[in-house]
Amino acid sequence: MTPLDLWLTRSIPMCLLLQSLVLMALCFPSASMCPKGCNCQNLPHGLNVTCTQARLKEIPPDLPSDTILLQLDRNHISAVPDRVFQGLRHLRRLNLSHNAVETLGEGAFSGLESSLELLDLSHNRISSVHKDAFARLKARVVVDDNPWHCDCALQQALGGMAHNHEAAARVLCRSSELRDQEGRPFLAVDADLCNLAKRTTDYAMLVTMFGWFAMVISYVVYYVRQNQEDARRHLEYLKSLPSKPKKPDDPSEDISTVV
Ligand SMILES: *[C@@H]1O[C@H](CO)[C@@H](O)[C@H](O)[C@H]1NC(C)=O
Ligand SMILES: *[C@@H]1O[C@H](CO)[C@@H](O)[C@H](O)[C@H]1NC(C)=O
């Protein structure tokens, strides 16, 4: 056996082994790779993915499917696209606090209904949410420090939460459909914001109808008054007519009698 043969017989299996390792790494990237800027740590039941303060502008699209804890806090994330967490079937805790999220659509947390236990949305810019944004979530949702606009959709969204009273108690209305709710906690004013809109339209309708009614009545009154005036004047004229020839000092009468 020449040295070349010896080298070949030893290196070919090594090459094959290396090649298969590279192939394996390429074939299972989602299970083993950590998103850029994040730190992944193995826990007994899955991954602890920490992307705190990673200057993220959006939610990483390549989150490992075995993530159970996900920290996305202190970033610049401004949107939670529908179904973005769809693949994370085992996610238990999601921290999105200290970001720039403004609104939440219907499917923002879809896929997390059965697994999620805690959702932190505090310190964002959320003013409005879709009425079903939290529907079917069993998680405790933290919503403190957001510039909430309190309206019917928010009332419905809070109503659909498992821990709704706790969340509602921490919603401070930056603005509201209801004047006296502005700057106050959502629960401080016991009002049905969903029937409010209906009541307002009912009220507007009533006012309009009353306005029309008042206009018709005043026209009728005016018309009658005007007619009364005309009738009175006409009557006076009629009264004055036959009295004219009976005037005793009428020279024409004198002349006629003379004639
Ligand atoms: C998850 O990872 C972060 C940072 O690496 C750490 O601070 C935290 O304690 C970890 N959580 C658990 C439950 O191990
Ligand atoms: C989420 O992160 C913030 C800090 O960025 C922290 O104060 C807060 O306690 C975390 N929330 C949960 C539920 O761990």
GROMACS .gro file of C-alpha atoms and ligand atoms in nm:
model
  287
    1MET     CA    1   0.000   0.000   0.000
    2THR     CA    2   0.143   0.332  -0.105
    3PRO     CA    3   0.112   0.634   0.129
    4LEU     CA    4  -0.139   0.782  -0.116
    5ASP     CA    5  -0.364   0.476  -0.089
    6LEU     CA    6  -0.341   0.493   0.287
    7TRP     CA    7  -0.436   0.860   0.287
    8LEU     CA    8  -0.729   0.795   0.052
    9THR     CA    9  -0.870   0.505   0.257
   10ARG     CA   10  -0.863   0.716   0.572
   11SER     CA   11  -0.981   1.047   0.428
   12ILE     CA   12  -1.276   0.925   0.220
   13PRO     CA   13  -1.480   0.818   0.525
   14MET     CA   14  -1.380   1.144   0.696
   15CYS     CA   15  -1.498   1.341   0.395
   16LEU     CA   16  -1.829   1.154   0.390
   17LEU     CA   17  -1.879   1.215   0.759
   18LEU     CA   18  -1.808   1.588   0.720
   19GLN     CA   19  -2.039   1.608   0.422
   20SER     CA   20  -2.324   1.442   0.608
   21LEU     CA   21  -2.274   1.677   0.904
   22VAL     CA   22  -2.295   1.979   0.673
   23LEU     CA   23  -2.605   1.835   0.508
   24MET     CA   24  -2.770   1.776   0.845
   25ALA     CA   25  -2.702   2.134   0.952
   26LEU     CA   26  -2.856   2.257   0.625
   27CYS     CA   27  -3.157   2.027   0.646
   28PHE     CA   28  -3.269   2.115   1.001
   29PRO     CA   29  -3.202   2.485   1.038
   30SER     CA   30  -3.526   2.573   1.218
   31ALA     CA   31  -3.468   2.334   1.504
   32SER     CA   32  -3.111   2.432   1.570
   33MET     CA   33  -3.057   2.789   1.455
   34CYS     CA   34  -3.116   3.091   1.672
   35PRO     CA   35  -3.252   3.412   1.508
   36LYS     CA   36  -3.000   3.689   1.451
   37GLY     CA   37  -2.954   3.907   1.757
   38CYS     CA   38  -3.115   3.651   1.987
   39ASN     CA   39  -2.981   3.420   2.249
   40CYS     CA   40  -3.121   3.065   2.265
   41GLN     CA   41  -3.095   2.844   2.566
   42ASN     CA   42  -3.213   2.484   2.602
   43LEU     CA   43  -3.463   2.417   2.876
   44PRO     CA   44  -3.609   2.071   2.961
   45HIS     CA   45  -3.924   2.126   2.748
   46GLY     CA   46  -3.798   2.361   2.477
   47LEU     CA   47  -3.606   2.676   2.396
   48ASN     CA   48  -3.571   2.997   2.593
   49VAL     CA   49  -3.526   3.259   2.318
   50THR     CA   50  -3.411   3.601   2.440
   51CYS     CA   51  -3.402   3.890   2.193
   52THR     CA   52  -3.411   4.168   2.452
   53GLN     CA   53  -3.271   4.502   2.330
   54ALA     CA   54  -3.160   4.361   1.993
   55ARG     CA   55  -3.267   4.665   1.785
   56LEU     CA   56  -3.529   4.451   1.612
   57LYS     CA   57  -3.770   4.642   1.383
   58GLU     CA   58  -3.991   4.339   1.328
   59ILE     CA   59  -4.062   4.001   1.480
   60PRO     CA   60  -3.795   3.754   1.353
   61PRO     CA   61  -3.953   3.529   1.088
   62ASP     CA   62  -3.731   3.231   1.173
   63LEU     CA   63  -3.824   3.167   1.535
   64PRO     CA   64  -3.752   2.803   1.635
   65SER     CA   65  -4.071   2.598   1.653
   66ASP     CA   66  -3.975   2.453   1.994
   67THR     CA   67  -3.961   2.799   2.159
   68ILE     CA   68  -4.141   2.801   2.493
   69LEU     CA   69  -4.021   3.139   2.628
   70LEU     CA   70  -3.979   3.439   2.397
   71GLN     CA   71  -3.846   3.776   2.508
   72LEU     CA   72  -3.884   4.043   2.240
   73ASP     CA   73  -3.890   4.331   2.488
   74ARG     CA   74  -3.706   4.663   2.443
   75ASN     CA   75  -3.693   4.665   2.062
   76HIS     CA   76  -3.848   4.881   1.787
   77ILE     CA   77  -4.116   4.638   1.675
   78SER     CA   78  -4.410   4.838   1.539
   79ALA     CA   79  -4.641   4.565   1.412
   80VAL     CA   80  -4.758   4.216   1.500
   81PRO     CA   81  -4.861   4.069   1.163
   82ASP     CA   82  -5.148   3.820   1.155
   83ARG     CA   83  -5.039   3.460   1.223
   84VAL     CA   84  -4.674   3.561   1.287
   85PHE     CA   85  -4.658   3.321   1.586
   86GLN     CA   86  -4.860   3.048   1.412
   87GLY     CA   87  -4.575   2.792   1.419
   88LEU     CA   88  -4.495   2.830   1.789
   89ARG     CA   89  -4.729   2.564   1.926
   90HIS     CA   90  -4.555   2.539   2.263
   91LEU     CA   91  -4.499   2.907   2.340
   92ARG     CA   92  -4.589   2.981   2.702
   93ARG     CA   93  -4.458   3.331   2.766
   94LEU     CA   94  -4.429   3.617   2.520
   95ASN     CA   95  -4.282   3.950   2.621
   96LEU     CA   96  -4.339   4.234   2.373
   97SER     CA   97  -4.309   4.512   2.629
   98HIS     CA   98  -4.120   4.837   2.552
   99ASN     CA   99  -4.179   4.830   2.176
  100ALA     CA  100  -4.363   5.054   1.930
  101VAL     CA  101  -4.668   4.838   1.854
  102GLU     CA  102  -4.963   5.060   1.757
  103THR     CA  103  -5.247   4.824   1.680
  104LEU     CA  104  -5.335   4.454   1.694
  105GLY     CA  105  -5.526   4.274   1.422
  106GLU     CA  106  -5.766   3.984   1.448
  107GLY     CA  107  -5.501   3.713   1.396
  108ALA     CA  108  -5.206   3.870   1.583
  109PHE     CA  109  -5.185   3.587   1.835
  110SER     CA  110  -5.350   3.309   1.640
  111GLY     CA  111  -5.191   2.971   1.702
  112LEU     CA  112  -5.115   3.056   2.065
  113GLU     CA  113  -5.468   2.997   2.201
  114SER     CA  114  -5.398   2.673   2.384
  115SER     CA  115  -5.039   2.718   2.497
  116LEU     CA  116  -4.982   3.084   2.592
  117GLU     CA  117  -4.992   3.162   2.964
  118LEU     CA  118  -4.852   3.513   2.978
  119LEU     CA  119  -4.849   3.797   2.725
  120ASP     CA  120  -4.679   4.124   2.813
  121LEU     CA  121  -4.780   4.416   2.587
  122SER     CA  122  -4.700   4.694   2.833
  123HIS     CA  123  -4.516   5.013   2.731
  124ASN     CA  124  -4.619   5.018   2.366
  125ARG     CA  125  -4.819   5.265   2.154
  126ILE     CA  126  -5.131   5.057   2.126
  127SER     CA  127  -5.443   5.269   2.093
  128SER     CA  128  -5.677   5.025   1.923
  129VAL     CA  129  -5.720   4.651   1.884
  130HIS     CA  130  -5.946   4.433   1.672
  131LYS     CA  131  -6.243   4.316   1.877
  132ASP     CA  132  -6.124   3.953   1.846
  133ALA     CA  133  -5.750   4.017   1.896
  134PHE     CA  134  -5.747   3.836   2.231
  135ALA     CA  135  -6.035   3.600   2.161
  136ARG     CA  136  -5.981   3.243   2.285
  137LEU     CA  137  -5.647   3.333   2.450
  138LYS     CA  138  -5.619   3.176   2.793
  139ALA     CA  139  -5.317   3.389   2.879
  140ARG     CA  140  -5.292   3.665   3.135
  141VAL     CA  141  -5.245   3.977   2.921
  142VAL     CA  142  -5.058   4.282   3.056
  143VAL     CA  143  -5.166   4.600   2.877
  144ASP     CA  144  -5.038   4.878   3.106
  145ASP     CA  145  -4.889   5.200   2.969
  146ASN     CA  146  -5.047   5.222   2.626
  147PRO     CA  147  -5.232   5.525   2.484
  148TRP     CA  148  -5.567   5.346   2.468
  149HIS     CA  149  -5.862   5.484   2.278
  150CYS     CA  150  -6.159   5.344   2.466
  151ASP     CA  151  -6.431   5.240   2.226
  152CYS     CA  152  -6.666   4.956   2.147
  153ALA     CA  153  -6.396   4.735   1.987
  154LEU     CA  154  -6.176   4.761   2.297
  155GLN     CA  155  -6.470   4.678   2.519
  156GLN     CA  156  -6.540   4.368   2.310
  157ALA     CA  157  -6.170   4.268   2.303
  158LEU     CA  158  -6.144   4.295   2.681
  159GLY     CA  159  -6.471   4.109   2.720
  160GLY     CA  160  -6.335   3.815   2.521
  161MET     CA  161  -6.029   3.771   2.743
  162ALA     CA  162  -6.001   3.500   3.003
  163HIS     CA  163  -5.856   3.738   3.262
  164ASN     CA  164  -6.054   4.033   3.129
  165HIS     CA  165  -6.126   4.213   3.453
  166GLU     CA  166  -5.761   4.226   3.551
  167ALA     CA  167  -5.662   4.366   3.209
  168ALA     CA  168  -5.954   4.611   3.194
  169ALA     CA  169  -5.862   4.743   3.538
  170ARG     CA  170  -5.522   4.850   3.400
  171VAL     CA  171  -5.644   5.016   3.080
  172LEU     CA  172  -5.621   5.392   3.111
  173CYS     CA  173  -5.821   5.573   2.843
  174ARG     CA  174  -5.604   5.834   2.670
  175SER     CA  175  -5.910   5.919   2.463
  176SER     CA  176  -6.260   5.781   2.464
  177GLU     CA  177  -6.594   5.777   2.286
  178LEU     CA  178  -6.720   5.907   2.617
  179ARG     CA  179  -6.594   6.250   2.727
  180ASP     CA  180  -6.583   6.183   3.099
  181GLN     CA  181  -6.380   5.865   3.047
  182GLU     CA  182  -6.079   6.046   2.899
  183GLY     CA  183  -5.772   6.021   3.119
  184ARG     CA  184  -5.948   5.779   3.350
  185PRO     CA  185  -5.930   5.399   3.396
  186PHE     CA  186  -6.150   5.201   3.159
  187LEU     CA  187  -6.349   5.057   3.449
  188ALA     CA  188  -6.401   5.389   3.629
  189VAL     CA  189  -6.693   5.480   3.406
  190ASP     CA  190  -6.958   5.214   3.400
  191ALA     CA  191  -7.084   5.266   3.046
  192ASP     CA  192  -7.169   5.038   2.758
  193LEU     CA  193  -6.952   5.182   2.479
  194CYS     CA  194  -7.114   4.956   2.221
  195ASN     CA  195  -7.467   5.078   2.284
  196LEU     CA  196  -7.341   5.434   2.305
  197ALA     CA  197  -7.306   5.465   1.928
  198LYS     CA  198  -7.659   5.333   1.880
  199ARG     CA  199  -7.791   5.564   2.149
  200THR     CA  200  -7.618   5.862   1.988
  201THR     CA  201  -7.775   5.791   1.649
  202ASP     CA  202  -8.113   5.743   1.817
  203TYR     CA  203  -8.070   6.077   1.991
  204ALA     CA  204  -7.965   6.249   1.666
  205MET     CA  205  -8.270   6.102   1.494
  206LEU     CA  206  -8.495   6.229   1.773
  207VAL     CA  207  -8.346   6.578   1.756
  208THR     CA  208  -8.385   6.588   1.377
  209MET     CA  209  -8.744   6.471   1.398
  210PHE     CA  210  -8.817   6.726   1.668
  211GLY     CA  211  -8.658   6.995   1.450
  212TRP     CA  212  -8.879   6.908   1.156
  213PHE     CA  213  -9.184   6.893   1.379
  214ALA     CA  214  -9.104   7.236   1.526
  215MET     CA  215  -9.059   7.380   1.177
  216VAL     CA  216  -9.393   7.243   1.059
  217ILE     CA  217  -9.571   7.368   1.372
  218SER     CA  218  -9.420   7.717   1.347
  219TYR     CA  219  -9.514   7.735   0.981
  220VAL     CA  220  -9.869   7.637   1.061
  221VAL     CA  221  -9.885   7.893   1.341
  222TYR     CA  222  -9.739   8.160   1.113
  223TYR     CA  223  -9.982   8.068   0.838
  224VAL     CA  224 -10.281   8.080   1.070
  225ARG     CA  225 -10.170   8.414   1.219
  226GLN     CA  226 -10.113   8.560   0.876
  227ASN     CA  227 -10.453   8.443   0.764
  228GLN     CA  228 -10.615   8.578   1.077
  229GLU     CA  229 -10.458   8.916   1.006
  230ASP     CA  230 -10.575   8.903   0.648
  231ALA     CA  231 -10.919   8.791   0.754
  232ARG     CA  232 -10.940   9.067   1.014
  233ARG     CA  233 -10.833   9.329   0.759
  234HIS     CA  234 -11.078   9.191   0.508
  235LEU     CA  235 -11.354   9.195   0.768
  236GLU     CA  236 -11.274   9.552   0.863
  237TYR     CA  237 -11.282   9.646   0.498
  238LEU     CA  238 -11.615   9.474   0.455
  239LYS     CA  239 -11.750   9.648   0.764
  240SER     CA  240 -11.632   9.982   0.638
  241LEU     CA  241 -11.798   9.937   0.299
  242PRO     CA  242 -12.175   9.955   0.375
  243SER     CA  243 -12.126  10.234   0.633
  244LYS     CA  244 -11.988  10.467   0.368
  245PRO     CA  245 -12.315  10.562   0.187
  246LYS     CA  246 -12.495  10.607   0.521
  247LYS     CA  247 -12.274  10.896   0.626
  248PRO     CA  248 -12.511  11.177   0.713
  249ASP     CA  249 -12.287  11.465   0.607
  250ASP     CA  250 -12.207  11.319   0.267
  251PRO     CA  251 -12.257  11.596   0.013
  252SER     CA  252 -12.342  11.354  -0.267
  253GLU     CA  253 -12.631  11.216  -0.061
  254ASP     CA  254 -12.756  11.564  -0.004
  255ILE     CA  255 -12.746  11.625  -0.372
  256SER     CA  256 -12.929  11.304  -0.450
  257THR     CA  257 -13.203  11.383  -0.205
  258VAL     CA  258 -13.230  11.724  -0.351
  259VAL     CA  259 -13.254  11.575  -0.694
  260LIG     C1  260  -3.407   3.272   2.965
  260LIG     O1  261  -3.292   3.339   2.921
  260LIG     C2  262  -3.267   3.466   2.979
  260LIG     C3  263  -3.145   3.528   2.917
  260LIG     O2  264  -3.062   3.438   2.863
  260LIG     C4  265  -3.255   3.453   3.130
  260LIG     O3  266  -3.237   3.579   3.190
  260LIG     C5  267  -3.378   3.385   3.186
  260LIG     O4  268  -3.362   3.363   3.323
  260LIG     C6  269  -3.400   3.253   3.116
  260LIG     N1  270  -3.525   3.194   3.165
  260LIG     C7  271  -3.533   3.072   3.216
  260LIG     C8  272  -3.664   3.029   3.265
  260LIG     O5  273  -3.436   3.002   3.221
  261LIG     C1  274  -4.097   4.190   3.004
  261LIG     O1  275  -3.982   4.267   2.993
  261LIG     C2  276  -3.976   4.382   3.078
  261LIG     C3  277  -3.845   4.453   3.059
  261LIG     O2  278  -3.810   4.475   2.931
  261LIG     C4  279  -3.990   4.341   3.221
  261LIG     O3  280  -3.991   4.457   3.304
  261LIG     C5  281  -4.114   4.261   3.242
  261LIG     O4  282  -4.122   4.214   3.375
  261LIG     C6  283  -4.118   4.143   3.148
  261LIG     N1  284  -4.247   4.078   3.158
  261LIG     C7  285  -4.262   3.953   3.201
  261LIG     C8  286  -4.399   3.905   3.208
  261LIG     O5  287  -4.169   3.884   3.229
   0.00000   0.00000   0.00000
